[in-house]
PDB file of C-alpha atoms in Angstrom:
ATOM      1  CA  UNK A 118     117.990  83.446 151.493  1.00  0.00           C
ATOM      2  CA  UNK A 119     114.188  83.942 152.687  1.00  0.00           C
ATOM      3  CA  UNK A 120     111.526  84.031 150.209  1.00  0.00           C
ATOM      4  CA  UNK A 121     109.347  86.942 150.147  1.00  0.00           C
ATOM      5  CA  UNK A 122     107.398  89.192 147.708  1.00  0.00           C
ATOM      6  CA  UNK A 123     109.962  91.124 145.772  1.00  0.00           C
ATOM      7  CA  UNK A 124     112.614  88.102 146.574  1.00  0.00           C
ATOM      8  CA  UNK A 125     113.972  85.829 143.029  1.00  0.00           C
ATOM      9  CA  UNK A 126     116.371  83.336 144.222  1.00  0.00           C
ATOM     10  CA  UNK A 127     119.403  82.272 141.896  1.00  0.00           C
ATOM     11  CA  UNK A 128     117.306  79.539 139.892  1.00  0.00           C
ATOM     12  CA  UNK A 129     115.319  79.533 136.620  1.00  0.00           C
ATOM     13  CA  UNK A 130     116.701  80.740 133.512  1.00  0.00           C
ATOM     14  CA  UNK A 131     114.399  82.230 130.286  1.00  0.00           C
ATOM     15  CA  UNK A 132     112.900  79.225 128.402  1.00  0.00           C
ATOM     16  CA  UNK A 133     113.250  77.046 131.152  1.00  0.00           C
ATOM     17  CA  UNK A 134     110.043  74.567 132.037  1.00  0.00           C
ATOM     18  CA  UNK A 135     108.358  76.877 135.089  1.00  0.00           C
ATOM     19  CA  UNK A 136     105.091  75.972 137.308  1.00  0.00           C
ATOM     20  CA  UNK A 137     103.244  78.305 139.179  1.00  0.00           C
ATOM     21  CA  UNK A 138     101.707  76.684 141.940  1.00  0.00           C
ATOM     22  CA  UNK A 139      98.492  77.590 143.706  1.00  0.00           C
ATOM     23  CA  UNK A 140      98.345  76.974 147.553  1.00  0.00           C
ATOM     24  CA  UNK A 141      95.164  77.047 149.166  1.00  0.00           C
ATOM     25  CA  UNK A 142      93.506  73.573 148.077  1.00  0.00           C
ATOM     26  CA  UNK A 143      96.209  72.613 145.544  1.00  0.00           C
ATOM     27  CA  UNK A 144      99.644  72.482 147.895  1.00  0.00           C
ATOM     28  CA  UNK A 145      97.994  73.165 151.006  1.00  0.00           C
ATOM     29  CA  UNK A 146      95.420  70.523 152.100  1.00  0.00           C
ATOM     30  CA  UNK A 147      93.095  72.693 153.744  1.00  0.00           C
ATOM     31  CA  UNK A 148      89.538  71.719 152.616  1.00  0.00           C
ATOM     32  CA  UNK A 149      88.407  71.422 155.998  1.00  0.00           C
ATOM     33  CA  UNK A 150      89.713  74.583 157.133  1.00  0.00           C
ATOM     34  CA  UNK A 151      87.757  76.422 154.230  1.00  0.00           C
ATOM     35  CA  UNK A 152      84.452  74.663 155.424  1.00  0.00           C
ATOM     36  CA  UNK A 153      84.845  75.403 158.732  1.00  0.00           C
ATOM     37  CA  UNK A 154      85.340  79.202 158.352  1.00  0.00           C
ATOM     38  CA  UNK A 155      82.862  79.027 155.635  1.00  0.00           C
ATOM     39  CA  UNK A 156      80.176  78.180 158.092  1.00  0.00           C
ATOM     40  CA  UNK A 157      81.241  80.473 161.291  1.00  0.00           C
ATOM     41  CA  UNK A 158      80.891  83.233 157.818  1.00  0.00           C
ATOM     42  CA  UNK A 159      77.690  82.239 157.120  1.00  0.00           C
ATOM     43  CA  UNK A 160      76.394  81.632 160.981  1.00  0.00           C
ATOM     44  CA  UNK A 161      76.867  85.900 160.791  1.00  0.00           C
ATOM     45  CA  UNK A 162      74.173  86.382 158.376  1.00  0.00           C
ATOM     46  CA  UNK A 163      71.484  83.263 159.018  1.00  0.00           C
ATOM     47  CA  UNK A 164      72.499  80.959 156.450  1.00  0.00           C
ATOM     48  CA  UNK A 165      72.204  77.568 157.042  1.00  0.00           C
ATOM     49  CA  UNK A 166      75.783  75.479 157.091  1.00  0.00           C
ATOM     50  CA  UNK A 167      76.661  73.985 153.735  1.00  0.00           C
ATOM     51  CA  UNK A 168      78.634  70.682 153.178  1.00  0.00           C
ATOM     52  CA  UNK A 169      81.801  70.088 151.322  1.00  0.00           C
ATOM     53  CA  UNK A 170      80.372  68.701 148.484  1.00  0.00           C
ATOM     54  CA  UNK A 171      78.147  71.639 148.162  1.00  0.00           C
ATOM     55  CA  UNK A 172      80.627  74.158 148.377  1.00  0.00           C
ATOM     56  CA  UNK A 173      83.067  72.202 145.921  1.00  0.00           C
ATOM     57  CA  UNK A 174      80.052  72.520 143.583  1.00  0.00           C
ATOM     58  CA  UNK A 175      78.758  75.814 144.044  1.00  0.00           C
ATOM     59  CA  UNK A 176      82.174  78.214 145.010  1.00  0.00           C
ATOM     60  CA  UNK A 177      83.610  80.329 142.326  1.00  0.00           C
ATOM     61  CA  UNK A 178      85.703  83.666 142.041  1.00  0.00           C
ATOM     62  CA  UNK A 179      85.292  86.445 142.887  1.00  0.00           C
ATOM     63  CA  UNK A 180      83.769  85.453 145.966  1.00  0.00           C
ATOM     64  CA  UNK A 181      81.090  87.416 146.326  1.00  0.00           C
ATOM     65  CA  UNK A 182      79.462  85.804 143.419  1.00  0.00           C
ATOM     66  CA  UNK A 183      79.800  82.602 145.528  1.00  0.00           C
ATOM     67  CA  UNK A 184      77.690  84.222 148.495  1.00  0.00           C
ATOM     68  CA  UNK A 185      75.094  85.398 145.745  1.00  0.00           C
ATOM     69  CA  UNK A 186      74.328  81.956 144.796  1.00  0.00           C
ATOM     70  CA  UNK A 187      73.826  81.078 148.171  1.00  0.00           C
ATOM     71  CA  UNK A 188      71.591  84.451 149.399  1.00  0.00           C
ATOM     72  CA  UNK A 189      69.805  84.749 146.117  1.00  0.00           C
ATOM     73  CA  UNK A 190      71.782  88.522 145.971  1.00  0.00           C
ATOM     74  CA  UNK A 191      75.241  89.951 146.092  1.00  0.00           C
ATOM     75  CA  UNK A 192      75.648  90.611 149.265  1.00  0.00           C
ATOM     76  CA  UNK A 193      75.953  94.490 150.411  1.00  0.00           C
ATOM     77  CA  UNK A 194      79.374  96.225 151.358  1.00  0.00           C
ATOM     78  CA  UNK A 195      78.672  95.501 155.124  1.00  0.00           C
ATOM     79  CA  UNK A 196      77.854  91.963 154.905  1.00  0.00           C
ATOM     80  CA  UNK A 197      80.957  91.484 153.013  1.00  0.00           C
ATOM     81  CA  UNK A 198      83.292  92.998 155.235  1.00  0.00           C
ATOM     82  CA  UNK A 199      81.583  91.226 158.164  1.00  0.00           C
ATOM     83  CA  UNK A 200      81.761  87.592 156.581  1.00  0.00           C
ATOM     84  CA  UNK A 201      85.340  87.949 155.024  1.00  0.00           C
ATOM     85  CA  UNK A 202      86.654  89.328 158.278  1.00  0.00           C
ATOM     86  CA  UNK A 203      84.616  86.509 160.267  1.00  0.00           C
ATOM     87  CA  UNK A 204      85.849  83.911 157.694  1.00  0.00           C
ATOM     88  CA  UNK A 205      89.361  84.907 158.094  1.00  0.00           C
ATOM     89  CA  UNK A 206      89.702  84.597 161.736  1.00  0.00           C
ATOM     90  CA  UNK A 207      88.043  81.278 161.910  1.00  0.00           C
ATOM     91  CA  UNK A 208      90.614  80.258 158.998  1.00  0.00           C
ATOM     92  CA  UNK A 209      93.364  81.138 160.930  1.00  0.00           C
ATOM     93  CA  UNK A 210      92.096  79.290 163.832  1.00  0.00           C
ATOM     94  CA  UNK A 211      91.175  75.796 161.698  1.00  0.00           C
ATOM     95  CA  UNK A 212      94.615  75.886 159.269  1.00  0.00           C
ATOM     96  CA  UNK A 213      96.978  74.539 162.120  1.00  0.00           C
ATOM     97  CA  UNK A 214      95.234  70.824 161.722  1.00  0.00           C
ATOM     98  CA  UNK A 215      96.134  71.257 157.876  1.00  0.00           C
ATOM     99  CA  UNK A 216      99.220  70.130 156.269  1.00  0.00           C
ATOM    100  CA  UNK A 217     100.525  69.779 152.793  1.00  0.00           C
ATOM    101  CA  UNK A 218      98.615  67.560 149.876  1.00  0.00           C
ATOM    102  CA  UNK A 219     100.155  64.207 149.900  1.00  0.00           C
ATOM    103  CA  UNK A 220     103.416  63.989 147.535  1.00  0.00           C
ATOM    104  CA  UNK A 221     103.816  67.654 147.317  1.00  0.00           C
ATOM    105  CA  UNK A 222     107.313  68.419 149.068  1.00  0.00           C
ATOM    106  CA  UNK A 223     108.859  65.150 147.126  1.00  0.00           C
ATOM    107  CA  UNK A 224     107.447  66.887 143.884  1.00  0.00           C
ATOM    108  CA  UNK A 225     108.526  69.726 144.369  1.00  0.00           C
ATOM    109  CA  UNK A 226     112.075  68.272 145.350  1.00  0.00           C
ATOM    110  CA  UNK A 227     111.736  66.239 142.200  1.00  0.00           C
ATOM    111  CA  UNK A 228     110.941  69.638 139.848  1.00  0.00           C
ATOM    112  CA  UNK A 229     113.976  71.379 141.658  1.00  0.00           C
ATOM    113  CA  UNK A 230     116.248  68.740 140.948  1.00  0.00           C
ATOM    114  CA  UNK A 231     115.334  68.346 137.333  1.00  0.00           C
ATOM    115  CA  UNK A 232     116.410  71.833 136.575  1.00  0.00           C
ATOM    116  CA  UNK A 233     113.114  73.613 136.470  1.00  0.00           C
ATOM    117  CA  UNK A 234     112.088  76.562 138.411  1.00  0.00           C
ATOM    118  CA  UNK A 235     108.528  77.091 140.082  1.00  0.00           C
ATOM    119  CA  UNK A 236     106.813  79.639 141.974  1.00  0.00           C
ATOM    120  CA  UNK A 237     103.713  80.265 144.100  1.00  0.00           C
ATOM    121  CA  UNK A 238     101.122  82.818 143.461  1.00  0.00           C
ATOM    122  CA  UNK A 239      98.254  82.456 146.041  1.00  0.00           C
ATOM    123  CA  UNK A 240      95.220  84.810 147.047  1.00  0.00           C
ATOM    124  CA  UNK A 241      96.093  84.133 150.242  1.00  0.00           C
ATOM    125  CA  UNK A 242      97.129  87.237 152.239  1.00  0.00           C
ATOM    126  CA  UNK A 243     100.635  87.723 151.679  1.00  0.00           C
ATOM    127  CA  UNK A 244     101.956  88.605 155.260  1.00  0.00           C
ATOM    128  CA  UNK A 245     100.029  85.249 156.259  1.00  0.00           C
ATOM    129  CA  UNK A 246     101.435  83.261 153.330  1.00  0.00           C
ATOM    130  CA  UNK A 247     105.056  83.472 153.767  1.00  0.00           C
ATOM    131  CA  UNK A 248     105.722  82.667 157.378  1.00  0.00           C
ATOM    132  CA  UNK A 249     103.220  79.334 156.798  1.00  0.00           C
ATOM    133  CA  UNK A 250     104.897  78.366 153.640  1.00  0.00           C
ATOM    134  CA  UNK A 251     108.432  78.731 156.022  1.00  0.00           C
ATOM    135  CA  UNK A 252     107.132  76.489 158.419  1.00  0.00           C
ATOM    136  CA  UNK A 253     106.857  73.607 156.335  1.00  0.00           C
ATOM    137  CA  UNK A 254     109.962  74.047 155.586  1.00  0.00           C
ATOM    138  CA  UNK A 255     109.535  74.230 151.417  1.00  0.00           C
ATOM    139  CA  UNK A 256     110.027  78.213 150.655  1.00  0.00           C
ATOM    140  CA  UNK A 257     113.861  77.291 148.942  1.00  0.00           C
ATOM    141  CA  UNK A 258     111.915  75.332 146.230  1.00  0.00           C
ATOM    142  CA  UNK A 259     110.610  78.408 145.016  1.00  0.00           C
ATOM    143  CA  UNK A 260     112.424  81.052 142.965  1.00  0.00           C
ATOM    144  CA  UNK A 261     108.867  83.534 144.029  1.00  0.00           C
ATOM    145  CA  UNK A 262     106.384  83.576 146.777  1.00  0.00           C
ATOM    146  CA  UNK A 263     103.360  85.763 146.496  1.00  0.00           C
ATOM    147  CA  UNK A 264     100.460  86.566 148.435  1.00  0.00           C
ATOM    148  CA  UNK A 265      97.789  88.663 147.769  1.00  0.00           C
ATOM    149  CA  UNK A 266      97.921  92.371 148.584  1.00  0.00           C
ATOM    150  CA  UNK A 267      94.689  94.415 148.903  1.00  0.00           C
ATOM    151  CA  UNK A 268      91.475  93.318 149.492  1.00  0.00           C
ATOM    152  CA  UNK A 269      90.450  89.507 149.439  1.00  0.00           C
ATOM    153  CA  UNK A 270      87.762  88.547 147.034  1.00  0.00           C
ATOM    154  CA  UNK A 271      89.111  89.196 143.656  1.00  0.00           C
ATOM    155  CA  UNK A 272      90.537  87.518 140.685  1.00  0.00           C
ATOM    156  CA  UNK A 273      94.074  85.803 140.382  1.00  0.00           C
ATOM    157  CA  UNK A 274      94.408  87.382 136.537  1.00  0.00           C
ATOM    158  CA  UNK A 275      96.387  90.823 137.718  1.00  0.00           C
ATOM    159  CA  UNK A 276      98.242  88.914 140.145  1.00  0.00           C
ATOM    160  CA  UNK A 277      99.431  86.499 137.815  1.00  0.00           C
ATOM    161  CA  UNK A 278     100.598  89.234 135.568  1.00  0.00           C
ATOM    162  CA  UNK A 279     102.619  91.353 138.454  1.00  0.00           C
ATOM    163  CA  UNK A 280     104.077  87.885 139.721  1.00  0.00           C
ATOM    164  CA  UNK A 281     105.116  86.880 135.863  1.00  0.00           C
ATOM    165  CA  UNK A 282     106.388  90.425 135.093  1.00  0.00           C
ATOM    166  CA  UNK A 283     108.985  89.754 138.166  1.00  0.00           C
ATOM    167  CA  UNK A 284     110.137  86.782 137.099  1.00  0.00           C
ATOM    168  CA  UNK A 285     111.044  88.180 133.473  1.00  0.00           C
ATOM    169  CA  UNK A 286     113.987  87.063 132.117  1.00  0.00           C
ATOM    170  CA  UNK A 287     114.148  83.962 134.354  1.00  0.00           C
ATOM    171  CA  UNK A 288     110.632  82.524 133.210  1.00  0.00           C
ATOM    172  CA  UNK A 289     109.162  82.649 129.835  1.00  0.00           C
ATOM    173  CA  UNK A 290     104.782  82.361 129.618  1.00  0.00           C
ATOM    174  CA  UNK A 291     104.794  80.168 126.988  1.00  0.00           C
ATOM    175  CA  UNK A 292     106.707  77.190 129.133  1.00  0.00           C
ATOM    176  CA  UNK A 293     104.785  77.993 132.291  1.00  0.00           C
ATOM    177  CA  UNK A 294     102.191  75.978 133.831  1.00  0.00           C
ATOM    178  CA  UNK A 295      99.923  77.393 136.489  1.00  0.00           C
ATOM    179  CA  UNK A 296      98.845  74.457 138.718  1.00  0.00           C
ATOM    180  CA  UNK A 297      95.542  74.960 141.057  1.00  0.00           C
ATOM    181  CA  UNK A 298      92.664  73.974 142.195  1.00  0.00           C
ATOM    182  CA  UNK A 299      90.175  76.263 140.852  1.00  0.00           C
ATOM    183  CA  UNK A 300      88.530  77.738 137.524  1.00  0.00           C
ATOM    184  CA  UNK A 301      90.147  81.140 138.280  1.00  0.00           C
ATOM    185  CA  UNK A 302      93.605  79.724 138.096  1.00  0.00           C
ATOM    186  CA  UNK A 303      92.796  78.579 134.368  1.00  0.00           C
ATOM    187  CA  UNK A 304      91.948  82.178 133.555  1.00  0.00           C
ATOM    188  CA  UNK A 305      94.672  83.737 135.428  1.00  0.00           C
ATOM    189  CA  UNK A 306      97.273  81.469 133.525  1.00  0.00           C
ATOM    190  CA  UNK A 307      95.180  82.766 129.877  1.00  0.00           C
ATOM    191  CA  UNK A 308      95.379  86.089 131.063  1.00  0.00           C
ATOM    192  CA  UNK A 309      99.201  85.422 130.607  1.00  0.00           C
ATOM    193  CA  UNK A 310      99.722  83.619 127.946  1.00  0.00           C
ATOM    194  CA  UNK A 311     100.531  80.349 130.035  1.00  0.00           C
ATOM    195  CA  UNK A 312      98.718  76.893 130.775  1.00  0.00           C
ATOM    196  CA  UNK A 313      97.212  75.223 133.581  1.00  0.00           C
ATOM    197  CA  UNK A 314      96.456  71.972 134.406  1.00  0.00           C
ATOM    198  CA  UNK A 315      93.379  71.699 137.639  1.00  0.00           C
ATOM    199  CA  UNK A 316      93.574  69.341 140.253  1.00  0.00           C
ATOM    200  CA  UNK A 317      90.672  67.955 141.679  1.00  0.00           C
ATOM    201  CA  UNK A 318      91.162  67.546 145.204  1.00  0.00           C
ATOM    202  CA  UNK A 319      90.460  71.497 146.154  1.00  0.00           C
ATOM    203  CA  UNK A 320      87.758  73.872 146.149  1.00  0.00           C
ATOM    204  CA  UNK A 321      86.227  72.935 143.098  1.00  0.00           C
ATOM    205  CA  UNK A 322      84.789  69.890 142.240  1.00  0.00           C
ATOM    206  CA  UNK A 323      85.844  67.674 139.233  1.00  0.00           C
ATOM    207  CA  UNK A 324      82.636  68.431 137.309  1.00  0.00           C
ATOM    208  CA  UNK A 325      82.924  72.180 137.340  1.00  0.00           C
ATOM    209  CA  UNK A 326      86.186  71.889 136.341  1.00  0.00           C
ATOM    210  CA  UNK A 327      85.768  69.722 133.407  1.00  0.00           C
ATOM    211  CA  UNK A 328      84.052  72.676 131.461  1.00  0.00           C
ATOM    212  CA  UNK A 329      86.648  75.162 131.985  1.00  0.00           C
ATOM    213  CA  UNK A 330      89.007  73.705 128.686  1.00  0.00           C
ATOM    214  CA  UNK A 331      91.929  72.538 130.492  1.00  0.00           C
ATOM    215  CA  UNK A 332      93.218  69.439 131.963  1.00  0.00           C
ATOM    216  CA  UNK A 333      91.961  68.343 135.021  1.00  0.00           C
ATOM    217  CA  UNK A 334      93.870  65.752 137.184  1.00  0.00           C
ATOM    218  CA  UNK A 335      93.236  63.978 140.511  1.00  0.00           C
ATOM    219  CA  UNK A 336      96.546  63.742 142.054  1.00  0.00           C
ATOM    220  CA  UNK A 337      99.792  66.391 142.226  1.00  0.00           C
ATOM    221  CA  UNK A 338     101.940  63.629 141.073  1.00  0.00           C
ATOM    222  CA  UNK A 339      99.297  63.627 138.054  1.00  0.00           C
ATOM    223  CA  UNK A 340      99.729  67.138 137.396  1.00  0.00           C
ATOM    224  CA  UNK A 341     103.272  67.640 137.355  1.00  0.00           C
ATOM    225  CA  UNK A 342     103.704  65.095 134.949  1.00  0.00           C
ATOM    226  CA  UNK A 343     100.922  67.119 132.474  1.00  0.00           C
ATOM    227  CA  UNK A 344     102.955  70.442 132.906  1.00  0.00           C
ATOM    228  CA  UNK A 345     106.449  68.458 132.484  1.00  0.00           C
ATOM    229  CA  UNK A 346     104.458  67.396 129.076  1.00  0.00           C
ATOM    230  CA  UNK A 347     103.022  70.486 128.492  1.00  0.00           C
ATOM    231  CA  UNK A 348     105.990  72.344 128.759  1.00  0.00           C
ATOM    232  CA  UNK A 349     107.952  70.665 126.867  1.00  0.00           C
TER     233      UNK A 349
END
């Protein structure tokens, strides 16, 4: 059975340990695509390009706040619409060269084989996310895959609420651990009574993540080990 929004497979029982994975910058190592698309968007407003290190130090959610840090003001609605469209167009072109984060497939398989459940929640558009996940051959590891529906640029918190509501009866929030690369992943986890582990290899620098108040790790293997401990 294919996985998509509203699809739940026959895995996961109430009370078992569960991981909600983030996609961009976590399972999907797309830093190069992100920075390339970001700089293309910046060029539309005459902004100088930034390095990956600068991006990771400044990036925040909601995304317009990130642009405010660079512009000195929030972008206008017209500027945001223009930059967002350019970003996604260039990201789609760049992402074809990106791969899963090292070790991700084995970790997904191992967690599932151990009898635990896992799902995927991303702020990447749902219609783009599902075929991308399917193309890597990993969809069977998840009991649910949800991408963003509606406008881009917001927080993951309300999406997390809907994601776990769809898994009610199979997944207990208190035994759920969110693994992501952004401070917003920890915010979303707290919003639903789950816990979080943050991975330092994605959109945020380790320094910026360490102020969030949740465990920060440098590899996905460490993240899964921490999730196992937290959900025990």
